[in-house]
mmCIF file of C-alpha atoms in Angstrom:
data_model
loop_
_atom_site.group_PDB
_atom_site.id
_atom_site.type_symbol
_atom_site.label_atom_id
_atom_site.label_comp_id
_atom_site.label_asym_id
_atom_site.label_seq_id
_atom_site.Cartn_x
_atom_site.Cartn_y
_atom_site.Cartn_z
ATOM 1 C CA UNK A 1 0.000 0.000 0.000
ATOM 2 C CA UNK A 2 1.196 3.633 -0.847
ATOM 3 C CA UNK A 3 2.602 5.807 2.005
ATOM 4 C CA UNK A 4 0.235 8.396 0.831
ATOM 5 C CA UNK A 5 -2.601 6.006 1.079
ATOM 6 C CA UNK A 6 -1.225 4.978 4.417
ATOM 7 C CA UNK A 7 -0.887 8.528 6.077
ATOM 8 C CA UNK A 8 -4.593 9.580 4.764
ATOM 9 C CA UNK A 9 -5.894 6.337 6.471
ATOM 10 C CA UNK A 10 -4.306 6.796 9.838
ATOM 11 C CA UNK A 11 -5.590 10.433 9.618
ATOM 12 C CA UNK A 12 -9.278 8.859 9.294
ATOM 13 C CA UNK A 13 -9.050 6.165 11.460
ATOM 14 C CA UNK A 14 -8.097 9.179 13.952
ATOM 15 C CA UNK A 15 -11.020 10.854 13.532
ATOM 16 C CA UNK A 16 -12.909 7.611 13.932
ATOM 17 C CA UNK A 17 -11.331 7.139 17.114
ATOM 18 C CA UNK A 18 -12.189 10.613 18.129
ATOM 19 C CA UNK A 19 -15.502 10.370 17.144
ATOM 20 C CA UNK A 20 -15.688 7.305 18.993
ATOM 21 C CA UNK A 21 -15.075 8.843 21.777
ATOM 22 C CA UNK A 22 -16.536 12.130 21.634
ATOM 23 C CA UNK A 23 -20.010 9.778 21.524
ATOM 24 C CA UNK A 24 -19.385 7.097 24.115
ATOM 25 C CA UNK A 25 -18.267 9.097 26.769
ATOM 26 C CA UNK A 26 -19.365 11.897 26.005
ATOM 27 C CA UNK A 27 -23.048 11.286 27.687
ATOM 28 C CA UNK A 28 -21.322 10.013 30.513
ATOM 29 C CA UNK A 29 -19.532 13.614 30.864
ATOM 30 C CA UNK A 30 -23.132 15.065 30.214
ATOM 31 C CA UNK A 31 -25.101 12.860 32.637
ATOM 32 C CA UNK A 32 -22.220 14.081 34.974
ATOM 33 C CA UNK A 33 -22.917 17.779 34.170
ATOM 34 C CA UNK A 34 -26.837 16.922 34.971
ATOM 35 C CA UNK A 35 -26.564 15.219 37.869
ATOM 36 C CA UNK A 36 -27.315 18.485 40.310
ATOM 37 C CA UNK A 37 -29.742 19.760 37.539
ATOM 38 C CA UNK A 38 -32.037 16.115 37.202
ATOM 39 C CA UNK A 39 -31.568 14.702 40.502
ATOM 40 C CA UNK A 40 -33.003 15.597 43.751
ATOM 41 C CA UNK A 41 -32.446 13.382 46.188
ATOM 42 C CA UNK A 42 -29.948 10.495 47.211
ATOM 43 C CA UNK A 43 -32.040 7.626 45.283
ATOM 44 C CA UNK A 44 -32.337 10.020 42.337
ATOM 45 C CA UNK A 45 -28.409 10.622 42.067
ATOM 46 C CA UNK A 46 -27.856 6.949 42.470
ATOM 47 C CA UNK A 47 -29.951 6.555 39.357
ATOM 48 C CA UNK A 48 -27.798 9.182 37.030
ATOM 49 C CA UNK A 49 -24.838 7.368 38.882
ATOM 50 C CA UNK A 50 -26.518 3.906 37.387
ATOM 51 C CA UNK A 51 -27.209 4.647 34.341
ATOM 52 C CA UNK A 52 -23.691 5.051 33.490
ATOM 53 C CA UNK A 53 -21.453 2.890 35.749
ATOM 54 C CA UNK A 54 -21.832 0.029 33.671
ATOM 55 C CA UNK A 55 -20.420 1.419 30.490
ATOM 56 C CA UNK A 56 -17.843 4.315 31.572
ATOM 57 C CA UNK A 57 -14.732 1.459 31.831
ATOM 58 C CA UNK A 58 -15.832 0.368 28.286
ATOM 59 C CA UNK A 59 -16.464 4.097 26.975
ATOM 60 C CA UNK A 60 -12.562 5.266 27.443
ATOM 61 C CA UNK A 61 -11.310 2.085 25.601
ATOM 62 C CA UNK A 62 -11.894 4.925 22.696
ATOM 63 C CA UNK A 63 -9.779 7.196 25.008
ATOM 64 C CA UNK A 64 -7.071 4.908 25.193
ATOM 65 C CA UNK A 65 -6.897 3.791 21.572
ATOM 66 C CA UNK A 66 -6.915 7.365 20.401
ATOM 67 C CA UNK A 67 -3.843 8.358 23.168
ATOM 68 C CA UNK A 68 -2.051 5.023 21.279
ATOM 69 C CA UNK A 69 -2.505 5.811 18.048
ATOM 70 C CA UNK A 70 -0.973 8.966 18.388
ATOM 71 C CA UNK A 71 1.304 7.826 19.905
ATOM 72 C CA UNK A 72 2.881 5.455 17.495
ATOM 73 C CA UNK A 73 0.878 7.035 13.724
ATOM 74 C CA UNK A 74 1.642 10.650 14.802
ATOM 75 C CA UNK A 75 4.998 10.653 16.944
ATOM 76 C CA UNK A 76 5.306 14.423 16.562
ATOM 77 C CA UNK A 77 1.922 15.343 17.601
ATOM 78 C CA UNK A 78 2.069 13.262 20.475
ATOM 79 C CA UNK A 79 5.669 15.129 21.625
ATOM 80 C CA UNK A 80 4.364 18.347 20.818
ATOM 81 C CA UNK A 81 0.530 18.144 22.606
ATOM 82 C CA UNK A 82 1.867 16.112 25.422
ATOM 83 C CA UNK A 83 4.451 18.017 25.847
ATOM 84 C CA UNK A 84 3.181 21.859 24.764
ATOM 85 C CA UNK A 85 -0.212 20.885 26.697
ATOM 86 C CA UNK A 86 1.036 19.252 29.917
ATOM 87 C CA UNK A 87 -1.390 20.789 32.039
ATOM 88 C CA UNK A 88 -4.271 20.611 30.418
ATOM 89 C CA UNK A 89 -3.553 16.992 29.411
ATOM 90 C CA UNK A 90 -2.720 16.665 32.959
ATOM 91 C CA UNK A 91 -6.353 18.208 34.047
ATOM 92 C CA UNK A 92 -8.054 16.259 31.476
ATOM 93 C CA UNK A 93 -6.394 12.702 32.828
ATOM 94 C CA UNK A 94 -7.094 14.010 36.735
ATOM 95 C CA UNK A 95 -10.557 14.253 35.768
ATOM 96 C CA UNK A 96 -10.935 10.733 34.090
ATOM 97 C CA UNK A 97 -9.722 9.293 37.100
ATOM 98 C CA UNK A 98 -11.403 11.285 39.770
ATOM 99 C CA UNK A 99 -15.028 10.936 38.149
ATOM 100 C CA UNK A 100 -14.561 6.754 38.018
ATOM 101 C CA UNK A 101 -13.654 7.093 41.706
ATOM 102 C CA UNK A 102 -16.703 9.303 42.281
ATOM 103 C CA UNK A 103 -18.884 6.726 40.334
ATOM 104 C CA UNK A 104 -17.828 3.481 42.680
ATOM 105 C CA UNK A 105 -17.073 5.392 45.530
ATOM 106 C CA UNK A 106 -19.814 7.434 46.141
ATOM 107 C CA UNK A 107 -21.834 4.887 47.469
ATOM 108 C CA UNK A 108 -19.663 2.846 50.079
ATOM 109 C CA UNK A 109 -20.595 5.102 52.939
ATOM 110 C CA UNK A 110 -24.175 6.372 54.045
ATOM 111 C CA UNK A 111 -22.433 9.943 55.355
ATOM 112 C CA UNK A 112 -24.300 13.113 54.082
ATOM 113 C CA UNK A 113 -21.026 14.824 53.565
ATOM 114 C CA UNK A 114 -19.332 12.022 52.072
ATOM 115 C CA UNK A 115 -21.779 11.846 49.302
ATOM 116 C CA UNK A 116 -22.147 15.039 48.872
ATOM 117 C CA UNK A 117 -18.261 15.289 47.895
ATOM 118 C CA UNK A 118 -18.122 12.748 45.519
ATOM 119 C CA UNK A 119 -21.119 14.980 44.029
ATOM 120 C CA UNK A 120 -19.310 17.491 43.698
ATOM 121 C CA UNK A 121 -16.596 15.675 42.391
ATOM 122 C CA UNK A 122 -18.589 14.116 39.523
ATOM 123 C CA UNK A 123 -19.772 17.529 38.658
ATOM 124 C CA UNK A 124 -16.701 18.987 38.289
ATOM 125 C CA UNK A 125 -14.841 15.771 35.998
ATOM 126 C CA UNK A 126 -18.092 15.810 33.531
ATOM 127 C CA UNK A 127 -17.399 19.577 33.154
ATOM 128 C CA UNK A 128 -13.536 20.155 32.921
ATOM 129 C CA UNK A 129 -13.226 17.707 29.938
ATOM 130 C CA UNK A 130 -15.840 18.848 28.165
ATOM 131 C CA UNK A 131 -14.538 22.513 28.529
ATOM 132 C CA UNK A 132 -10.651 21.263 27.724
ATOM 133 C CA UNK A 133 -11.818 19.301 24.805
ATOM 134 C CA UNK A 134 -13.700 22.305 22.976
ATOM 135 C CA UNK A 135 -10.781 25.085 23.859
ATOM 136 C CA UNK A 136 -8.142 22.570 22.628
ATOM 137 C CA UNK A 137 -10.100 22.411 19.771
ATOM 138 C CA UNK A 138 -10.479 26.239 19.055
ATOM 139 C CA UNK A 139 -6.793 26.850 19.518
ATOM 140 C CA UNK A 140 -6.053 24.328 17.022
ATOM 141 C CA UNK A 141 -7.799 26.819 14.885
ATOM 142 C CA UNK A 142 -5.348 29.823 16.352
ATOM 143 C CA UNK A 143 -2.477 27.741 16.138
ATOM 144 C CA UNK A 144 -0.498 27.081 19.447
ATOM 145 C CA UNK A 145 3.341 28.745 19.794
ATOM 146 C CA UNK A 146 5.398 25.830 18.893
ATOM 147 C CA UNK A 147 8.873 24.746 16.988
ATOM 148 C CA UNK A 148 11.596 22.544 16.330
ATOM 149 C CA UNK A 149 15.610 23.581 15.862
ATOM 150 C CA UNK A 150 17.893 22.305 13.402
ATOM 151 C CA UNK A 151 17.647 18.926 14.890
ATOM 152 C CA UNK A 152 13.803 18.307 15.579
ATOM 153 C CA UNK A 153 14.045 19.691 19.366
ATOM 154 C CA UNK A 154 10.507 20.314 20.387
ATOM 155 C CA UNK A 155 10.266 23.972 22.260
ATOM 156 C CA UNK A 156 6.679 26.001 22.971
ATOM 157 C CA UNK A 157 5.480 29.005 24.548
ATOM 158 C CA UNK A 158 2.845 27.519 25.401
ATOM 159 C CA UNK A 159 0.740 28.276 28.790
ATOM 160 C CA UNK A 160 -2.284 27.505 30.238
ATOM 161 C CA UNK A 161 -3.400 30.659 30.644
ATOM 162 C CA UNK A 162 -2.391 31.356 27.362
ATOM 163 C CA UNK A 163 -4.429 28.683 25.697
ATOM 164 C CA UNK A 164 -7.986 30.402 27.133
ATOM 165 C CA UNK A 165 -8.155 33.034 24.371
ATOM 166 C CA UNK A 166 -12.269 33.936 24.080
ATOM 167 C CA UNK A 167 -12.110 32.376 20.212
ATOM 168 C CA UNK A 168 -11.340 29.202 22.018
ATOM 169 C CA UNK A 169 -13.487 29.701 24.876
ATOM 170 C CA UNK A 170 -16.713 29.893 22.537
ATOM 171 C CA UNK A 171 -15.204 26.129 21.287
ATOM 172 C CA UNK A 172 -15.492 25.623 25.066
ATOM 173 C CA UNK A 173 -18.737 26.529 25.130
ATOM 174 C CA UNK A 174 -20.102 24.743 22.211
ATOM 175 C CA UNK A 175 -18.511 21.595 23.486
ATOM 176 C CA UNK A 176 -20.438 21.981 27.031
ATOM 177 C CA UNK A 177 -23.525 22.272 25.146
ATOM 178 C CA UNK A 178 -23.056 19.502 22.736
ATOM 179 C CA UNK A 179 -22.098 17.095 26.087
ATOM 180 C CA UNK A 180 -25.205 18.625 27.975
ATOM 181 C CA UNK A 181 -27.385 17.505 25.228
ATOM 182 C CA UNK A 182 -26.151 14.516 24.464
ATOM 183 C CA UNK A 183 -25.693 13.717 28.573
ATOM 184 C CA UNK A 184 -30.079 14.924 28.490
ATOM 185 C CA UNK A 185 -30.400 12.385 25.567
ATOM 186 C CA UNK A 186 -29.155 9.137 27.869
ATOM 187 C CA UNK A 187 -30.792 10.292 30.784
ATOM 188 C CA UNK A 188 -33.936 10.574 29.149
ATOM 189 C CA UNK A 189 -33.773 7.013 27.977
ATOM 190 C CA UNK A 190 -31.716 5.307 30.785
ATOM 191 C CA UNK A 191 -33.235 6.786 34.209
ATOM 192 C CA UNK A 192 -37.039 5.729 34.613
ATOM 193 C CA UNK A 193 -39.420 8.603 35.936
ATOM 194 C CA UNK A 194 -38.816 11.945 37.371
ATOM 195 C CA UNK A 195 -35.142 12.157 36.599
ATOM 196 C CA UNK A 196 -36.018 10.700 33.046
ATOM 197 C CA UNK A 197 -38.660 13.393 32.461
ATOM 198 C CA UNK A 198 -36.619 16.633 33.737
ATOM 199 C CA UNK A 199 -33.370 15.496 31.745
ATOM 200 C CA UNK A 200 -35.726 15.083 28.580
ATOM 201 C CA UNK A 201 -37.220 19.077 29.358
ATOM 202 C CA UNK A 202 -33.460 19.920 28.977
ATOM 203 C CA UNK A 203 -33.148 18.672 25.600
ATOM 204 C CA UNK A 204 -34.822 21.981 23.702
ATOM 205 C CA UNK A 205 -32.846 23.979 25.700
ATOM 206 C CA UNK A 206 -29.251 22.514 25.580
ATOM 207 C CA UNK A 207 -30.153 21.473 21.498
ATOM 208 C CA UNK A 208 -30.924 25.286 20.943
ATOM 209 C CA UNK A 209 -27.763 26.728 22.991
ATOM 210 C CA UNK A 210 -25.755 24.237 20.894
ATOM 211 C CA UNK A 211 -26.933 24.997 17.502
ATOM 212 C CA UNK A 212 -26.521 28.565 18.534
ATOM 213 C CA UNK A 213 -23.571 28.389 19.703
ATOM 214 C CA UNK A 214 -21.957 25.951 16.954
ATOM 215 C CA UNK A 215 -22.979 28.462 14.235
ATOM 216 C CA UNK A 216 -21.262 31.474 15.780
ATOM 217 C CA UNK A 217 -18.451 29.251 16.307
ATOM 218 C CA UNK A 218 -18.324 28.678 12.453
ATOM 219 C CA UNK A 219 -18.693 32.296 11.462
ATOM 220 C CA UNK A 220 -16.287 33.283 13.812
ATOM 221 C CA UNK A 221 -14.052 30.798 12.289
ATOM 222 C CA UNK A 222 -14.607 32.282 9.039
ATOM 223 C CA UNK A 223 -13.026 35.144 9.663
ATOM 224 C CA UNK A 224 -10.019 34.474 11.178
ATOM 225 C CA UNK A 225 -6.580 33.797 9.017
ATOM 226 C CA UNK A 226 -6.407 29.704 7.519
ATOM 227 C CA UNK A 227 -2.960 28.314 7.009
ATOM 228 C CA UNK A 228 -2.181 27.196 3.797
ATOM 229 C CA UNK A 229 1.152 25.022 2.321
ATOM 230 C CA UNK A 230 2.700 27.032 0.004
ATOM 231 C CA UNK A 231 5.480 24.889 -0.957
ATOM 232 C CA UNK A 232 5.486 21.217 -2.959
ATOM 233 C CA UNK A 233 3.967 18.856 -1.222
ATOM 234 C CA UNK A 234 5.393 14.973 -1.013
ATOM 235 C CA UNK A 235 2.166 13.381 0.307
ATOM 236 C CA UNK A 236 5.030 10.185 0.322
ATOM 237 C CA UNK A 237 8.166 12.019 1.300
ATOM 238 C CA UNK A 238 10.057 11.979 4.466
ATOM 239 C CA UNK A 239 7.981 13.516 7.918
ATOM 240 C CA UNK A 240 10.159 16.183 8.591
ATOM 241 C CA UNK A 241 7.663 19.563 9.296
ATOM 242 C CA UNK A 242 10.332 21.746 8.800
ATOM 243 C CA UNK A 243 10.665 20.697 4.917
ATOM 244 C CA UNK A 244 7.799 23.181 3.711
ATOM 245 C CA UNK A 245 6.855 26.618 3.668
ATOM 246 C CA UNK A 246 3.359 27.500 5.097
ATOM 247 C CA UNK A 247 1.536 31.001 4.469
ATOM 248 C CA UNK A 248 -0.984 32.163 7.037
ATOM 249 C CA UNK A 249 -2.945 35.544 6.065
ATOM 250 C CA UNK A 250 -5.705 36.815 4.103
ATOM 251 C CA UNK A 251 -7.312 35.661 1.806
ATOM 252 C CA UNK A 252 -6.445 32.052 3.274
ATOM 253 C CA UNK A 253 -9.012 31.108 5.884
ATOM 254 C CA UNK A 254 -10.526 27.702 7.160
ATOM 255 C CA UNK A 255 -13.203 27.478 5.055
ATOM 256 C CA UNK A 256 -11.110 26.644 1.839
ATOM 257 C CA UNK A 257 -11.351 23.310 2.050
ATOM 258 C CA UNK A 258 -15.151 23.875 1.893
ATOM 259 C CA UNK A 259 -14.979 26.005 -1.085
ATOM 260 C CA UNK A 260 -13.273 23.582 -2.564
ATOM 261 C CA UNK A 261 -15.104 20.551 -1.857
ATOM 262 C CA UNK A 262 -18.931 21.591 -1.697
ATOM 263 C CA UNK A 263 -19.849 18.149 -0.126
ATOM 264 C CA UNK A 264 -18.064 18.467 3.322
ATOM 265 C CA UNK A 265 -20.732 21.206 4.056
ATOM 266 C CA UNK A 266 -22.949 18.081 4.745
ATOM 267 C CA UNK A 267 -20.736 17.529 8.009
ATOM 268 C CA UNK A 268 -21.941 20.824 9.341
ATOM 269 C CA UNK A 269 -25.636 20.548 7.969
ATOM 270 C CA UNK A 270 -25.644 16.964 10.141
ATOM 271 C CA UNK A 271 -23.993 19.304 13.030
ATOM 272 C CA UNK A 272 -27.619 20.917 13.094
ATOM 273 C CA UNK A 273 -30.051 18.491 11.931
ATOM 274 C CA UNK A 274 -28.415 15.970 14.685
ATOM 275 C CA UNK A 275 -30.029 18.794 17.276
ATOM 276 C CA UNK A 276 -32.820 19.784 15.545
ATOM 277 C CA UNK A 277 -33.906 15.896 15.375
ATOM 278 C CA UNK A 278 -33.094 15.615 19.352
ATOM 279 C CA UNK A 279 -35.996 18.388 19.913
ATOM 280 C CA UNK A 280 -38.190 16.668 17.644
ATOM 281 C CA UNK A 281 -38.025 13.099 18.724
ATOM 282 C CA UNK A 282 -37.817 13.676 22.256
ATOM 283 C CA UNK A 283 -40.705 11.777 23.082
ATOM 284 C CA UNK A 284 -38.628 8.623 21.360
ATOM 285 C CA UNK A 285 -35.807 8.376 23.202
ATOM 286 C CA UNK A 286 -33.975 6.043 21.360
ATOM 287 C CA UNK A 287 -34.073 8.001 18.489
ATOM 288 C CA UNK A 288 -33.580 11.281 20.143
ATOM 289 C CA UNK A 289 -30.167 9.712 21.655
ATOM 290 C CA UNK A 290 -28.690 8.362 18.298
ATOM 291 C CA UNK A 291 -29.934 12.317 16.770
ATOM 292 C CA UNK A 292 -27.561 13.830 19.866
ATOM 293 C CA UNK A 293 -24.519 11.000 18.585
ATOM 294 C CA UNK A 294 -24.577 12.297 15.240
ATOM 295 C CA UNK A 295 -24.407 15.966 15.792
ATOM 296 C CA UNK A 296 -21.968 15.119 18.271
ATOM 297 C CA UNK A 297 -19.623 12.989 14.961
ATOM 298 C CA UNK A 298 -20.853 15.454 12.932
ATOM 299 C CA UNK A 299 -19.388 18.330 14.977
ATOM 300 C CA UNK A 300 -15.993 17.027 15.396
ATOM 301 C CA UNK A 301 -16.613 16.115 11.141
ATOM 302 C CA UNK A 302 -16.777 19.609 11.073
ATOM 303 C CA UNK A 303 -13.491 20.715 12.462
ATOM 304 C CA UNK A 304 -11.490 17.797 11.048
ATOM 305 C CA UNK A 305 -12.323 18.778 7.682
ATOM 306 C CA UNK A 306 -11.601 22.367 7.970
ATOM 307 C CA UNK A 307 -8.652 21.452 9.094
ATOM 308 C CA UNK A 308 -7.073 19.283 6.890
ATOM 309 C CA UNK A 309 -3.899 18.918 6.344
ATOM 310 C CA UNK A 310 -2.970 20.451 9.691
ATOM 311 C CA UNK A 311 -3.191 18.488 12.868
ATOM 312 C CA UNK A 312 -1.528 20.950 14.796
ATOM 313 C CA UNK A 313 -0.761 24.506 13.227
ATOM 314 C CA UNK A 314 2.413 26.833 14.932
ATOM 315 C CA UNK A 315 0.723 30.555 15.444
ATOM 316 C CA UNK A 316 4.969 31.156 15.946
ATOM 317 C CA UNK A 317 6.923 29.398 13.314
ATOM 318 C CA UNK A 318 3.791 28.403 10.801
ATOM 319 C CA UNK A 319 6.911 26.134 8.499
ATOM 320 C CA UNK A 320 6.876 24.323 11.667
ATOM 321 C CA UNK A 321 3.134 23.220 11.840
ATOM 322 C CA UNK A 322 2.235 19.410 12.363
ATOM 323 C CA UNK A 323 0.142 18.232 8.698
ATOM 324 C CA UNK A 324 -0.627 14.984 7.637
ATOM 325 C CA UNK A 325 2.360 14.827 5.225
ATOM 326 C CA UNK A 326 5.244 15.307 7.377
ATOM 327 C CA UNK A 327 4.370 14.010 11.242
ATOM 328 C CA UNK A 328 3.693 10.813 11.019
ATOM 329 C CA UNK A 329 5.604 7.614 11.437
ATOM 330 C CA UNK A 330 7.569 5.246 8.906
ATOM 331 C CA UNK A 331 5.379 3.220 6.355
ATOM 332 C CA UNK A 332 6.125 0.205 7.533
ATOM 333 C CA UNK A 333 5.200 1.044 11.005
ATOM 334 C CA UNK A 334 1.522 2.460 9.859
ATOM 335 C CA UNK A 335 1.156 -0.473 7.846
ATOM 336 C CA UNK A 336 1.635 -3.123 10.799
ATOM 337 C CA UNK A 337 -0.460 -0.815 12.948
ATOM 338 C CA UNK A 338 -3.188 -0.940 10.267
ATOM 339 C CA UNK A 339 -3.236 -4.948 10.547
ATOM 340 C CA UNK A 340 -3.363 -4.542 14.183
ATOM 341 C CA UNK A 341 -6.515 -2.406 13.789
ATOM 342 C CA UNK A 342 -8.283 -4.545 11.295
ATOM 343 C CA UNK A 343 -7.846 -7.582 13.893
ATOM 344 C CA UNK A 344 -8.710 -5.573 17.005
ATOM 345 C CA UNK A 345 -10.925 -2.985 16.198
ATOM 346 C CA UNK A 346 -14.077 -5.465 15.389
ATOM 347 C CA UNK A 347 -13.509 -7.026 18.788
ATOM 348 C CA UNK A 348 -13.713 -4.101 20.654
ATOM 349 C CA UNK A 349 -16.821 -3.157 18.754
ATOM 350 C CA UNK A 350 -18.337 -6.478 19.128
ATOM 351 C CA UNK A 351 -17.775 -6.623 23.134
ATOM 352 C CA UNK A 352 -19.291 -3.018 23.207
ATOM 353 C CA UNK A 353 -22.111 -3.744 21.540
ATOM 354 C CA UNK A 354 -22.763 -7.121 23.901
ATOM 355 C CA UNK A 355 -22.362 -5.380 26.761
ATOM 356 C CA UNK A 356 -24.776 -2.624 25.673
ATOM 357 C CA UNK A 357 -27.039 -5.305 24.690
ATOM 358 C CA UNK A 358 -26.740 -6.892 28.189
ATOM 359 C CA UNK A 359 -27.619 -3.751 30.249
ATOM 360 C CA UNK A 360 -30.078 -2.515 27.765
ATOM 361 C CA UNK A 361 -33.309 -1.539 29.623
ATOM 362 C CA UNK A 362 -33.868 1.897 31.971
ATOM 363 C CA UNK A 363 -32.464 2.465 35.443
ATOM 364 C CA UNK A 364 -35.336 2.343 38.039
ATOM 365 C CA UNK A 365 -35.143 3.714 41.655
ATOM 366 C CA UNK A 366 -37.088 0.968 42.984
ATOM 367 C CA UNK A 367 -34.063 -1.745 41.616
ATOM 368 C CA UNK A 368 -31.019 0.346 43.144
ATOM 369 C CA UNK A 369 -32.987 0.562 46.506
ATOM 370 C CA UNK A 370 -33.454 -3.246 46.740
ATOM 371 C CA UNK A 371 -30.139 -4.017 44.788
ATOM 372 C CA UNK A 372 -27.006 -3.493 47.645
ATOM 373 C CA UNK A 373 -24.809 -4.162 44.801
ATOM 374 C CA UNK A 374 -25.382 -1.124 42.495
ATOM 375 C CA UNK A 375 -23.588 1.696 42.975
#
């Protein structure tokens, strides 16, 4: 297979993984959100709790895989957003581990203050990730002050601080409302009753703020300056992001790729109809749940495309920005990789789909009150 071929694979099965992600756990970072919103007593926060301890282990496989195959398809990227983006990684990965805890822990003890912590604590790890994942999204859009010397050295500028610019923020914000209504989606078809009927009331308004919000987003982002490769590109040559010359100023912008490809404007169009659809089918929860997944796959559609080739643009040294062409790793590594996917990747969507098959059904308070085994 072509190294070409190879590279533009890995940079789809990437967004797959993404996607995978963004989906799966991303209604147990909404139901998270919800919990002081839809529950109201101990019984009722034991039901959000339900409704997704069985499948949050499962949902981060998609986590995992993504971290990996960065790791060994994109060495580069995963130096420089490791590395450039330690602590927000690092608040990201605190959060995945605190909210589990929160989710098993919760429980053990009957203490008033005890359970009211781990509340807390599983508001505040379905938030932070949500918020992380949208601003690291909108800087990718600003570009992030990175490099490399002669010899490939990684160095950034790069702060916290620095990385909450309001352009990114509003990508913050869209991503919290995305979450929130795919997090009302589950709820409405996992938790039985009162908690079931107040999460589904949410759905108009977190749909509305999200379609609202995403469209701003996408004006905004029409508006600021695009990076474009000015010099030849060797979709098969060496990875080496310093070999290529990269102009960033008007008229270039983000929507190019649009312009010149009329069918990715479907990805957006999905973006909207996914949360239109959510409102509409409410009543049907199943349907209003897989409406919420695809504007969530849709949204992240959205920025991958407008994106492409970059996977991580430098706003300081733009030669030096991370594209498809010249980060990834040797041919024969991708191609192994690729073999390991095709074996593996069925498998893990064959176990997820048993085990959602197994706990399929709604979370009632009635079961968790006789059942001294949930959580």
């Amino acid at each position: 297979m072509r190294y070409e071929l190879l590279r533009l694979i890995w940079w789809a099965l990437l967004g797959i993984l993404l996607i995978g992600f963004a989906v799966t756990d991303g209604y147990d970072l909404g139901s998270a959100m919800l919990s002081p919103f839809v529950a109201r007593n101990d019984l009722e926060r034991r039901q959000v709790i339900n409704t997704i301890g069985p499948f949050w282990e499962g949902n981060q496989v998609w986590f995992v895989l993504g971290g990996g195959a960065i790791f060994a398809a994109w060495p580069a990227l995963y130096a420089a957003s490791f590395s450039g983006l330690y602590l927000a990684m690092f608040a990201v990965l605190a959060s995945l581990i605190f909210r589990p805890l929160a989710i098993v822990y919760r429980s053990k003890l009957a203490n008033t203050r005890w359970r009211a912590w781990w509340d807390g604590v599983l508001f505040v790890t379905g938030l932070v990730p949500a918020l992380i994942f949208g601003v690291a999204f909108g800087n990718l859009f600003l570009g992030v002050p990175f490099g490399f010397d002669a010899e490939l050295r990684f160095h950034s500028e790069i702060t916290l601080i620095g990385l909450l610019r309001p352009f990114a923020l509003a990508f913050g914000l869209v991503s919290l409302a995305m979450l929130t209504l795919h997090g009302a989606t589950w709820l409405s078809l996992k938790a039985d009753g009162p908690v079931g009927l107040r999460a589904r009331r949410i759905v108009p308004f977190a749909a509305l703020a999200f379609i609202v919000l995403f469209d701003l987003s996408g004006l905004w982002v029409s508006v600021i300056d695009g990076y474009r490769i000015t010099s030849v590109v060797l979709p098969d040559g060496p990875s080496n992001p310093l070999h290529k010359l990269v102009y960033r100023d008007p008229p270039v912008n983000w929507l190019d790729n649009y312009a010149a490809h009329p069918a990715l404007w479907l990805a957006p169009l999905l973006a909207n109809a996914g949360a239109l659809a959510a409102i509409v089918l409410r009543p049907r929860p199943v349907l209003a749940l897989l409406s919420s997944g695809l504007a969530v796959a849709a949204t992240v559609a959205t920025a991958g495309f407008a994106l492409f080739p970059f996977l991580l643009p430098s706003s300081s040294e733009p030669n030096a920005s991370l594209t498809v062409w010249d980060a990834s790793s040797s041919k024969l590594t991708l191609a192994i990789m690729l073999g390991c996917v095709a074996l593996f990747l069925p498998l893990v969507l064959a176990y997820s789909g048993w085990v959602y098959r197994v706990m399929r059904g709604p979370v009632r308070t009635e079961d968790i009150a006789r059942d001294h085994g949930a959580y």
